[in-house]
Amino acid sequence: MNNRSLRVPLSMPAGAAAGRRVLGACLLSLGCGWPIHAEARASFAAFSEFAAPGLLWTSSQSMLLSGVPLRVRAFSYQGEPLRLAQLYAAKPAYFQRILVAGGGVVLSGLRNGEHWLAELHPAATGTSGRLSVMRVARGQPPDPGRPRPVFRWLPPQARPLFSLQDRPDAPPGKAGAAGQHVFSVAMSVTDLTAYLRRRLRSDGWVEEPAYAAVAGHSAWRRSSSRLALSSLPEAEGESSLYVHHID
């Protein structure tokens, strides 16, 4: 698999020629019953910039992940994912990276210390998706070139593609640290999911039941730490693993 991290052009070519470009984060909602944050609720107004003809907002959610505000809005769109991705790629202030894989498109980027993520997936009616924003930086944006943290539950052949932490010098497990990471793993999604479940359970993590039946996705907790994983198939026998953690 040949993944490259590139900036998103103002217009993205449609179809498979768009290629695969490394996503700058993994972001999953870690549960649905968490406290609503007043500041997060007020900032929902920024989502209006992503309205488009044929797009319908279907749900909204605000929560705190160990004190870090997270806002999520789900939507449906009457068109193909690549068509909507072209519109969002024309917003470089929000999205600087794009990943095209498995028929879906994921755009991500940093703006004013917040990480924005748009997930677009094919659906019977066109496209289903989710737009998320989370504060990931205190002060200056983190340097994605810094070494990734070592997760002992990762397969030994996992190859890091991207790493982003709000406290780059904090080791894994440091209270209040949050990060997103992307890995390439020479395993199928099915084998990778089974491997991660075994290792995480043996390491004391408890799986959140809300995601237990969703293929390629899972959410975990251990004490005050939270972990979300998402796997996408790439070349035959390979997967991309997206990791989001709050310690």
PDB file of C-alpha atoms in Angstrom:
ATOM      1  CA  MET A   1       0.000   0.000   0.000  1.00  0.00           C
ATOM      2  CA  ASN A   2       1.322   3.409  -0.963  1.00  0.00           C
ATOM      3  CA  ASN A   3      -0.071   6.078   1.350  1.00  0.00           C
ATOM      4  CA  ARG A   4       1.095   9.657   1.137  1.00  0.00           C
ATOM      5  CA  SER A   5       0.346  12.668   3.308  1.00  0.00           C
ATOM      6  CA  LEU A   6      -0.523  15.596   1.088  1.00  0.00           C
ATOM      7  CA  ARG A   7      -2.396  18.841   1.325  1.00  0.00           C
ATOM      8  CA  VAL A   8      -5.873  18.838  -0.148  1.00  0.00           C
ATOM      9  CA  PRO A   9      -6.108  20.689  -3.479  1.00  0.00           C
ATOM     10  CA  LEU A  10      -8.858  23.232  -3.969  1.00  0.00           C
ATOM     11  CA  SER A  11     -10.546  20.806  -6.370  1.00  0.00           C
ATOM     12  CA  MET A  12     -10.280  17.054  -5.932  1.00  0.00           C
ATOM     13  CA  PRO A  13     -10.497  14.736  -8.971  1.00  0.00           C
ATOM     14  CA  ALA A  14     -13.455  12.381  -8.855  1.00  0.00           C
ATOM     15  CA  GLY A  15     -13.172   8.607  -8.938  1.00  0.00           C
ATOM     16  CA  ALA A  16     -10.385   6.250  -7.968  1.00  0.00           C
ATOM     17  CA  ALA A  17      -7.783   8.604  -9.431  1.00  0.00           C
ATOM     18  CA  ALA A  18      -8.084  10.664  -6.246  1.00  0.00           C
ATOM     19  CA  GLY A  19      -5.876   7.996  -4.669  1.00  0.00           C
ATOM     20  CA  ARG A  20      -5.167   7.408  -1.001  1.00  0.00           C
ATOM     21  CA  ARG A  21      -3.751  10.195   1.125  1.00  0.00           C
ATOM     22  CA  VAL A  22      -2.993   9.872   4.770  1.00  0.00           C
ATOM     23  CA  LEU A  23      -5.690  11.013   7.157  1.00  0.00           C
ATOM     24  CA  GLY A  24      -4.571  13.230  10.008  1.00  0.00           C
ATOM     25  CA  ALA A  25      -6.663  11.597  12.707  1.00  0.00           C
ATOM     26  CA  CYS A  26      -9.061   8.985  13.928  1.00  0.00           C
ATOM     27  CA  LEU A  27     -12.114  10.234  15.715  1.00  0.00           C
ATOM     28  CA  LEU A  28     -15.006   8.184  17.023  1.00  0.00           C
ATOM     29  CA  SER A  29     -17.745   9.162  19.443  1.00  0.00           C
ATOM     30  CA  LEU A  30     -16.971   7.254  22.655  1.00  0.00           C
ATOM     31  CA  GLY A  31     -20.468   6.712  24.016  1.00  0.00           C
ATOM     32  CA  CYS A  32     -23.769   8.532  23.891  1.00  0.00           C
ATOM     33  CA  GLY A  33     -24.759   9.398  27.455  1.00  0.00           C
ATOM     34  CA  TRP A  34     -21.999  11.810  28.429  1.00  0.00           C
ATOM     35  CA  PRO A  35     -22.552  15.325  29.859  1.00  0.00           C
ATOM     36  CA  ILE A  36     -23.330  18.104  27.396  1.00  0.00           C
ATOM     37  CA  HIS A  37     -20.792  20.920  27.424  1.00  0.00           C
ATOM     38  CA  ALA A  38     -22.289  24.430  27.174  1.00  0.00           C
ATOM     39  CA  GLU A  39     -19.346  25.828  25.192  1.00  0.00           C
ATOM     40  CA  ALA A  40     -19.512  22.891  22.775  1.00  0.00           C
ATOM     41  CA  ARG A  41     -23.240  23.414  22.256  1.00  0.00           C
ATOM     42  CA  ALA A  42     -22.719  27.076  21.394  1.00  0.00           C
ATOM     43  CA  SER A  43     -20.078  26.283  18.784  1.00  0.00           C
ATOM     44  CA  PHE A  44     -22.485  24.145  16.743  1.00  0.00           C
ATOM     45  CA  ALA A  45     -23.082  27.303  14.682  1.00  0.00           C
ATOM     46  CA  ALA A  46     -19.795  26.629  12.853  1.00  0.00           C
ATOM     47  CA  PHE A  47     -21.328  23.520  11.304  1.00  0.00           C
ATOM     48  CA  SER A  48     -23.556  25.725   9.139  1.00  0.00           C
ATOM     49  CA  GLU A  49     -20.537  26.346   6.894  1.00  0.00           C
ATOM     50  CA  PHE A  50     -20.814  22.719   5.743  1.00  0.00           C
ATOM     51  CA  ALA A  51     -24.409  22.878   4.560  1.00  0.00           C
ATOM     52  CA  ALA A  52     -24.888  21.877   0.917  1.00  0.00           C
ATOM     53  CA  PRO A  53     -27.806  21.269  -1.472  1.00  0.00           C
ATOM     54  CA  GLY A  54     -29.128  17.775  -0.808  1.00  0.00           C
ATOM     55  CA  LEU A  55     -27.510  17.524   2.653  1.00  0.00           C
ATOM     56  CA  LEU A  56     -29.761  16.851   5.651  1.00  0.00           C
ATOM     57  CA  TRP A  57     -28.502  16.983   9.239  1.00  0.00           C
ATOM     58  CA  THR A  58     -29.925  13.955  11.065  1.00  0.00           C
ATOM     59  CA  SER A  59     -28.554  14.229  14.620  1.00  0.00           C
ATOM     60  CA  SER A  60     -26.315  16.338  16.849  1.00  0.00           C
ATOM     61  CA  GLN A  61     -24.324  15.451  19.936  1.00  0.00           C
ATOM     62  CA  SER A  62     -21.987  17.176  22.402  1.00  0.00           C
ATOM     63  CA  MET A  63     -19.898  15.473  25.050  1.00  0.00           C
ATOM     64  CA  LEU A  64     -16.747  15.670  27.111  1.00  0.00           C
ATOM     65  CA  LEU A  65     -13.977  13.114  26.675  1.00  0.00           C
ATOM     66  CA  SER A  66     -12.017  13.408  29.916  1.00  0.00           C
ATOM     67  CA  GLY A  67     -12.670  17.143  29.898  1.00  0.00           C
ATOM     68  CA  VAL A  68     -12.019  17.607  26.157  1.00  0.00           C
ATOM     69  CA  PRO A  69     -15.090  18.974  24.276  1.00  0.00           C
ATOM     70  CA  LEU A  70     -16.278  16.938  21.281  1.00  0.00           C
ATOM     71  CA  ARG A  71     -19.107  17.918  18.910  1.00  0.00           C
ATOM     72  CA  VAL A  72     -20.578  15.510  16.367  1.00  0.00           C
ATOM     73  CA  ARG A  73     -23.261  15.973  13.698  1.00  0.00           C
ATOM     74  CA  ALA A  74     -24.524  13.142  11.500  1.00  0.00           C
ATOM     75  CA  PHE A  75     -25.995  13.772   8.058  1.00  0.00           C
ATOM     76  CA  SER A  76     -27.301  12.217   4.861  1.00  0.00           C
ATOM     77  CA  TYR A  77     -26.523  13.527   1.375  1.00  0.00           C
ATOM     78  CA  GLN A  78     -28.273  12.915  -1.937  1.00  0.00           C
ATOM     79  CA  GLY A  79     -25.136  12.308  -3.953  1.00  0.00           C
ATOM     80  CA  GLU A  80     -21.944  10.252  -4.052  1.00  0.00           C
ATOM     81  CA  PRO A  81     -19.309  10.681  -1.312  1.00  0.00           C
ATOM     82  CA  LEU A  82     -16.751  12.011  -3.790  1.00  0.00           C
ATOM     83  CA  ARG A  83     -19.110  14.772  -4.887  1.00  0.00           C
ATOM     84  CA  LEU A  84     -19.512  16.041  -1.323  1.00  0.00           C
ATOM     85  CA  ALA A  85     -15.794  15.533  -0.687  1.00  0.00           C
ATOM     86  CA  GLN A  86     -15.041  17.895  -3.571  1.00  0.00           C
ATOM     87  CA  LEU A  87     -17.118  20.601  -1.870  1.00  0.00           C
ATOM     88  CA  TYR A  88     -15.440  20.072   1.493  1.00  0.00           C
ATOM     89  CA  ALA A  89     -11.961  19.882  -0.038  1.00  0.00           C
ATOM     90  CA  ALA A  90     -12.530  23.461  -1.179  1.00  0.00           C
ATOM     91  CA  LYS A  91     -12.430  24.494   2.513  1.00  0.00           C
ATOM     92  CA  PRO A  92      -8.667  24.273   3.226  1.00  0.00           C
ATOM     93  CA  ALA A  93      -9.087  26.285   6.422  1.00  0.00           C
ATOM     94  CA  TYR A  94     -10.802  23.190   7.879  1.00  0.00           C
ATOM     95  CA  PHE A  95      -9.433  20.248   5.888  1.00  0.00           C
ATOM     96  CA  GLN A  96      -5.803  19.765   4.875  1.00  0.00           C
ATOM     97  CA  ARG A  97      -5.741  15.992   4.363  1.00  0.00           C
ATOM     98  CA  ILE A  98      -7.939  13.445   2.647  1.00  0.00           C
ATOM     99  CA  LEU A  99      -8.171   9.663   2.569  1.00  0.00           C
ATOM    100  CA  VAL A 100     -10.033   7.747  -0.146  1.00  0.00           C
ATOM    101  CA  ALA A 101     -10.479   4.059   0.695  1.00  0.00           C
ATOM    102  CA  GLY A 102     -13.111   1.338   0.578  1.00  0.00           C
ATOM    103  CA  GLY A 103     -15.556   3.521  -1.376  1.00  0.00           C
ATOM    104  CA  GLY A 104     -15.585   6.129   1.395  1.00  0.00           C
ATOM    105  CA  VAL A 105     -13.804   9.431   1.916  1.00  0.00           C
ATOM    106  CA  VAL A 106     -12.412  10.966   5.106  1.00  0.00           C
ATOM    107  CA  LEU A 107     -11.203  14.570   5.315  1.00  0.00           C
ATOM    108  CA  SER A 108      -9.386  16.035   8.293  1.00  0.00           C
ATOM    109  CA  GLY A 109      -7.517  19.110   9.377  1.00  0.00           C
ATOM    110  CA  LEU A 110      -6.606  21.558  12.122  1.00  0.00           C
ATOM    111  CA  ARG A 111      -8.141  25.013  12.562  1.00  0.00           C
ATOM    112  CA  ASN A 112      -7.502  27.286  15.540  1.00  0.00           C
ATOM    113  CA  GLY A 113      -6.393  24.389  17.755  1.00  0.00           C
ATOM    114  CA  GLU A 114      -9.376  22.210  16.835  1.00  0.00           C
ATOM    115  CA  HIS A 115      -9.345  19.012  14.822  1.00  0.00           C
ATOM    116  CA  TRP A 116     -12.076  18.677  12.170  1.00  0.00           C
ATOM    117  CA  LEU A 117     -13.061  15.331  10.705  1.00  0.00           C
ATOM    118  CA  ALA A 118     -15.595  14.568   7.945  1.00  0.00           C
ATOM    119  CA  GLU A 119     -16.460  10.898   7.342  1.00  0.00           C
ATOM    120  CA  LEU A 120     -18.376  10.140   4.116  1.00  0.00           C
ATOM    121  CA  HIS A 121     -19.680   6.651   3.345  1.00  0.00           C
ATOM    122  CA  PRO A 122     -21.751   5.255   0.433  1.00  0.00           C
ATOM    123  CA  ALA A 123     -25.397   4.623   1.301  1.00  0.00           C
ATOM    124  CA  ALA A 124     -28.531   3.445  -0.492  1.00  0.00           C
ATOM    125  CA  THR A 125     -29.752   7.049  -0.723  1.00  0.00           C
ATOM    126  CA  GLY A 126     -26.356   8.474  -1.682  1.00  0.00           C
ATOM    127  CA  THR A 127     -24.064   9.273   1.237  1.00  0.00           C
ATOM    128  CA  SER A 128     -24.210   8.947   5.010  1.00  0.00           C
ATOM    129  CA  GLY A 129     -21.666  10.738   7.102  1.00  0.00           C
ATOM    130  CA  ARG A 130     -20.563  12.474  10.226  1.00  0.00           C
ATOM    131  CA  LEU A 131     -18.806  15.755  10.941  1.00  0.00           C
ATOM    132  CA  SER A 132     -16.796  15.998  14.172  1.00  0.00           C
ATOM    133  CA  VAL A 133     -14.747  18.701  15.846  1.00  0.00           C
ATOM    134  CA  MET A 134     -12.547  18.319  18.898  1.00  0.00           C
ATOM    135  CA  ARG A 135     -10.062  20.622  20.600  1.00  0.00           C
ATOM    136  CA  VAL A 136      -6.668  18.931  20.341  1.00  0.00           C
ATOM    137  CA  ALA A 137      -4.187  21.698  21.042  1.00  0.00           C
ATOM    138  CA  ARG A 138      -3.405  23.913  23.985  1.00  0.00           C
ATOM    139  CA  GLY A 139      -1.507  26.832  22.534  1.00  0.00           C
ATOM    140  CA  GLN A 140       0.350  25.951  19.349  1.00  0.00           C
ATOM    141  CA  PRO A 141      -0.835  23.053  17.147  1.00  0.00           C
ATOM    142  CA  PRO A 142       1.108  19.850  17.832  1.00  0.00           C
ATOM    143  CA  ASP A 143       3.906  18.736  15.542  1.00  0.00           C
ATOM    144  CA  PRO A 144       2.740  15.650  13.580  1.00  0.00           C
ATOM    145  CA  GLY A 145       6.359  14.701  12.972  1.00  0.00           C
ATOM    146  CA  ARG A 146       7.000  13.812  16.598  1.00  0.00           C
ATOM    147  CA  PRO A 147       7.378  10.131  17.494  1.00  0.00           C
ATOM    148  CA  ARG A 148       4.110   8.276  18.092  1.00  0.00           C
ATOM    149  CA  PRO A 149       3.388   6.749  21.498  1.00  0.00           C
ATOM    150  CA  VAL A 150       3.976   3.031  21.848  1.00  0.00           C
ATOM    151  CA  PHE A 151       0.761   1.048  22.313  1.00  0.00           C
ATOM    152  CA  ARG A 152       1.646  -2.406  23.591  1.00  0.00           C
ATOM    153  CA  TRP A 153      -1.594  -3.871  22.224  1.00  0.00           C
ATOM    154  CA  LEU A 154      -0.670  -3.037  18.606  1.00  0.00           C
ATOM    155  CA  PRO A 155       0.430  -5.844  16.260  1.00  0.00           C
ATOM    156  CA  PRO A 156       4.222  -5.857  15.946  1.00  0.00           C
ATOM    157  CA  GLN A 157       3.986  -5.209  12.183  1.00  0.00           C
ATOM    158  CA  ALA A 158       1.934  -2.017  12.610  1.00  0.00           C
ATOM    159  CA  ARG A 159       3.590   0.794  10.671  1.00  0.00           C
ATOM    160  CA  PRO A 160       2.885   4.397  11.790  1.00  0.00           C
ATOM    161  CA  LEU A 161       1.576   6.749   9.107  1.00  0.00           C
ATOM    162  CA  PHE A 162       0.489   9.735  11.177  1.00  0.00           C
ATOM    163  CA  SER A 163       0.507  10.872  14.806  1.00  0.00           C
ATOM    164  CA  LEU A 164      -1.125  13.900  16.410  1.00  0.00           C
ATOM    165  CA  GLN A 165      -1.185  14.663  20.161  1.00  0.00           C
ATOM    166  CA  ASP A 166      -2.371  17.689  22.093  1.00  0.00           C
ATOM    167  CA  ARG A 167       0.529  17.151  24.519  1.00  0.00           C
ATOM    168  CA  PRO A 168       3.301  15.720  22.323  1.00  0.00           C
ATOM    169  CA  ASP A 169       5.751  15.220  25.193  1.00  0.00           C
ATOM    170  CA  ALA A 170       3.288  13.326  27.382  1.00  0.00           C
ATOM    171  CA  PRO A 171       3.797   9.540  27.505  1.00  0.00           C
ATOM    172  CA  PRO A 172       0.799   7.201  27.022  1.00  0.00           C
ATOM    173  CA  GLY A 173      -1.294   7.107  30.184  1.00  0.00           C
ATOM    174  CA  LYS A 174      -0.526  10.695  31.219  1.00  0.00           C
ATOM    175  CA  ALA A 175      -3.773  12.146  32.605  1.00  0.00           C
ATOM    176  CA  GLY A 176      -5.454  14.616  30.239  1.00  0.00           C
ATOM    177  CA  ALA A 177      -3.451  13.700  27.123  1.00  0.00           C
ATOM    178  CA  ALA A 178      -5.394  13.174  23.885  1.00  0.00           C
ATOM    179  CA  GLY A 179      -4.177  11.966  20.513  1.00  0.00           C
ATOM    180  CA  GLN A 180      -5.067  10.554  17.118  1.00  0.00           C
ATOM    181  CA  HIS A 181      -2.922   8.126  15.132  1.00  0.00           C
ATOM    182  CA  VAL A 182      -3.012   6.191  11.863  1.00  0.00           C
ATOM    183  CA  PHE A 183      -1.244   2.871  11.268  1.00  0.00           C
ATOM    184  CA  SER A 184      -0.876   0.520   8.337  1.00  0.00           C
ATOM    185  CA  VAL A 185      -1.152  -3.126   9.401  1.00  0.00           C
ATOM    186  CA  ALA A 186      -0.467  -6.197   7.260  1.00  0.00           C
ATOM    187  CA  MET A 187      -3.633  -7.958   8.438  1.00  0.00           C
ATOM    188  CA  SER A 188      -7.207  -8.162   7.191  1.00  0.00           C
ATOM    189  CA  VAL A 189      -9.804  -6.085   9.052  1.00  0.00           C
ATOM    190  CA  THR A 190     -11.324  -9.283  10.490  1.00  0.00           C
ATOM    191  CA  ASP A 191      -7.993 -10.617  11.760  1.00  0.00           C
ATOM    192  CA  LEU A 192      -6.913  -7.200  13.020  1.00  0.00           C
ATOM    193  CA  THR A 193     -10.161  -6.680  14.943  1.00  0.00           C
ATOM    194  CA  ALA A 194      -9.882 -10.104  16.595  1.00  0.00           C
ATOM    195  CA  TYR A 195      -6.218  -9.497  17.483  1.00  0.00           C
ATOM    196  CA  LEU A 196      -6.929  -6.083  19.032  1.00  0.00           C
ATOM    197  CA  ARG A 197      -9.840  -7.413  21.086  1.00  0.00           C
ATOM    198  CA  ARG A 198      -7.656 -10.169  22.559  1.00  0.00           C
ATOM    199  CA  ARG A 199      -4.812  -7.831  23.393  1.00  0.00           C
ATOM    200  CA  LEU A 200      -6.961  -5.040  24.801  1.00  0.00           C
ATOM    201  CA  ARG A 201      -8.966  -7.374  27.021  1.00  0.00           C
ATOM    202  CA  SER A 202      -5.786  -8.960  28.350  1.00  0.00           C
ATOM    203  CA  ASP A 203      -4.493  -5.439  29.048  1.00  0.00           C
ATOM    204  CA  GLY A 204      -7.499  -4.596  31.218  1.00  0.00           C
ATOM    205  CA  TRP A 205      -9.611  -2.642  28.707  1.00  0.00           C
ATOM    206  CA  VAL A 206     -13.416  -3.054  28.694  1.00  0.00           C
ATOM    207  CA  GLU A 207     -15.264  -2.814  25.387  1.00  0.00           C
ATOM    208  CA  GLU A 208     -18.187  -0.399  25.079  1.00  0.00           C
ATOM    209  CA  PRO A 209     -21.223  -2.470  23.993  1.00  0.00           C
ATOM    210  CA  ALA A 210     -22.568   0.247  21.684  1.00  0.00           C
ATOM    211  CA  TYR A 211     -19.864  -0.552  19.100  1.00  0.00           C
ATOM    212  CA  ALA A 212     -19.374  -4.268  19.738  1.00  0.00           C
ATOM    213  CA  ALA A 213     -21.494  -5.285  16.726  1.00  0.00           C
ATOM    214  CA  VAL A 214     -20.094  -2.686  14.287  1.00  0.00           C
ATOM    215  CA  ALA A 215     -17.584  -4.278  11.926  1.00  0.00           C
ATOM    216  CA  GLY A 216     -14.158  -2.640  12.079  1.00  0.00           C
ATOM    217  CA  HIS A 217     -15.104  -0.253  14.892  1.00  0.00           C
ATOM    218  CA  SER A 218     -14.776  -0.490  18.651  1.00  0.00           C
ATOM    219  CA  ALA A 219     -14.602   1.744  21.724  1.00  0.00           C
ATOM    220  CA  TRP A 220     -12.886   0.880  24.993  1.00  0.00           C
ATOM    221  CA  ARG A 221     -12.438   2.201  28.519  1.00  0.00           C
ATOM    222  CA  ARG A 222     -10.011   1.530  31.345  1.00  0.00           C
ATOM    223  CA  SER A 223     -10.355   3.644  34.475  1.00  0.00           C
ATOM    224  CA  SER A 224     -10.554   7.240  33.192  1.00  0.00           C
ATOM    225  CA  SER A 225      -8.954   6.420  29.809  1.00  0.00           C
ATOM    226  CA  ARG A 226     -10.962   6.121  26.600  1.00  0.00           C
ATOM    227  CA  LEU A 227      -9.951   4.518  23.319  1.00  0.00           C
ATOM    228  CA  ALA A 228     -11.654   4.343  19.913  1.00  0.00           C
ATOM    229  CA  LEU A 229     -10.477   2.190  17.005  1.00  0.00           C
ATOM    230  CA  SER A 230     -11.575   2.093  13.379  1.00  0.00           C
ATOM    231  CA  SER A 231     -10.185  -0.208  10.671  1.00  0.00           C
ATOM    232  CA  LEU A 232     -10.555   0.124   6.893  1.00  0.00           C
ATOM    233  CA  PRO A 233      -9.519  -2.438   4.263  1.00  0.00           C
ATOM    234  CA  GLU A 234      -6.743  -1.353   1.931  1.00  0.00           C
ATOM    235  CA  ALA A 235      -4.722  -3.594  -0.406  1.00  0.00           C
ATOM    236  CA  GLU A 236      -5.357  -7.330  -0.124  1.00  0.00           C
ATOM    237  CA  GLY A 237      -4.369  -8.482   3.361  1.00  0.00           C
ATOM    238  CA  GLU A 238      -3.711  -4.949   4.627  1.00  0.00           C
ATOM    239  CA  SER A 239      -5.704  -2.513   6.745  1.00  0.00           C
ATOM    240  CA  SER A 240      -5.516   1.080   7.933  1.00  0.00           C
ATOM    241  CA  LEU A 241      -6.050   1.424  11.676  1.00  0.00           C
ATOM    242  CA  TYR A 242      -7.253   4.730  13.123  1.00  0.00           C
ATOM    243  CA  VAL A 243      -6.670   5.232  16.849  1.00  0.00           C
ATOM    244  CA  HIS A 244      -8.121   7.966  19.030  1.00  0.00           C
ATOM    245  CA  HIS A 245      -7.242   7.993  22.729  1.00  0.00           C
ATOM    246  CA  ILE A 246      -7.984  10.123  25.778  1.00  0.00           C
ATOM    247  CA  ASP A 247      -5.893   9.376  28.882  1.00  0.00           C
TER     248      ASP A 247
END
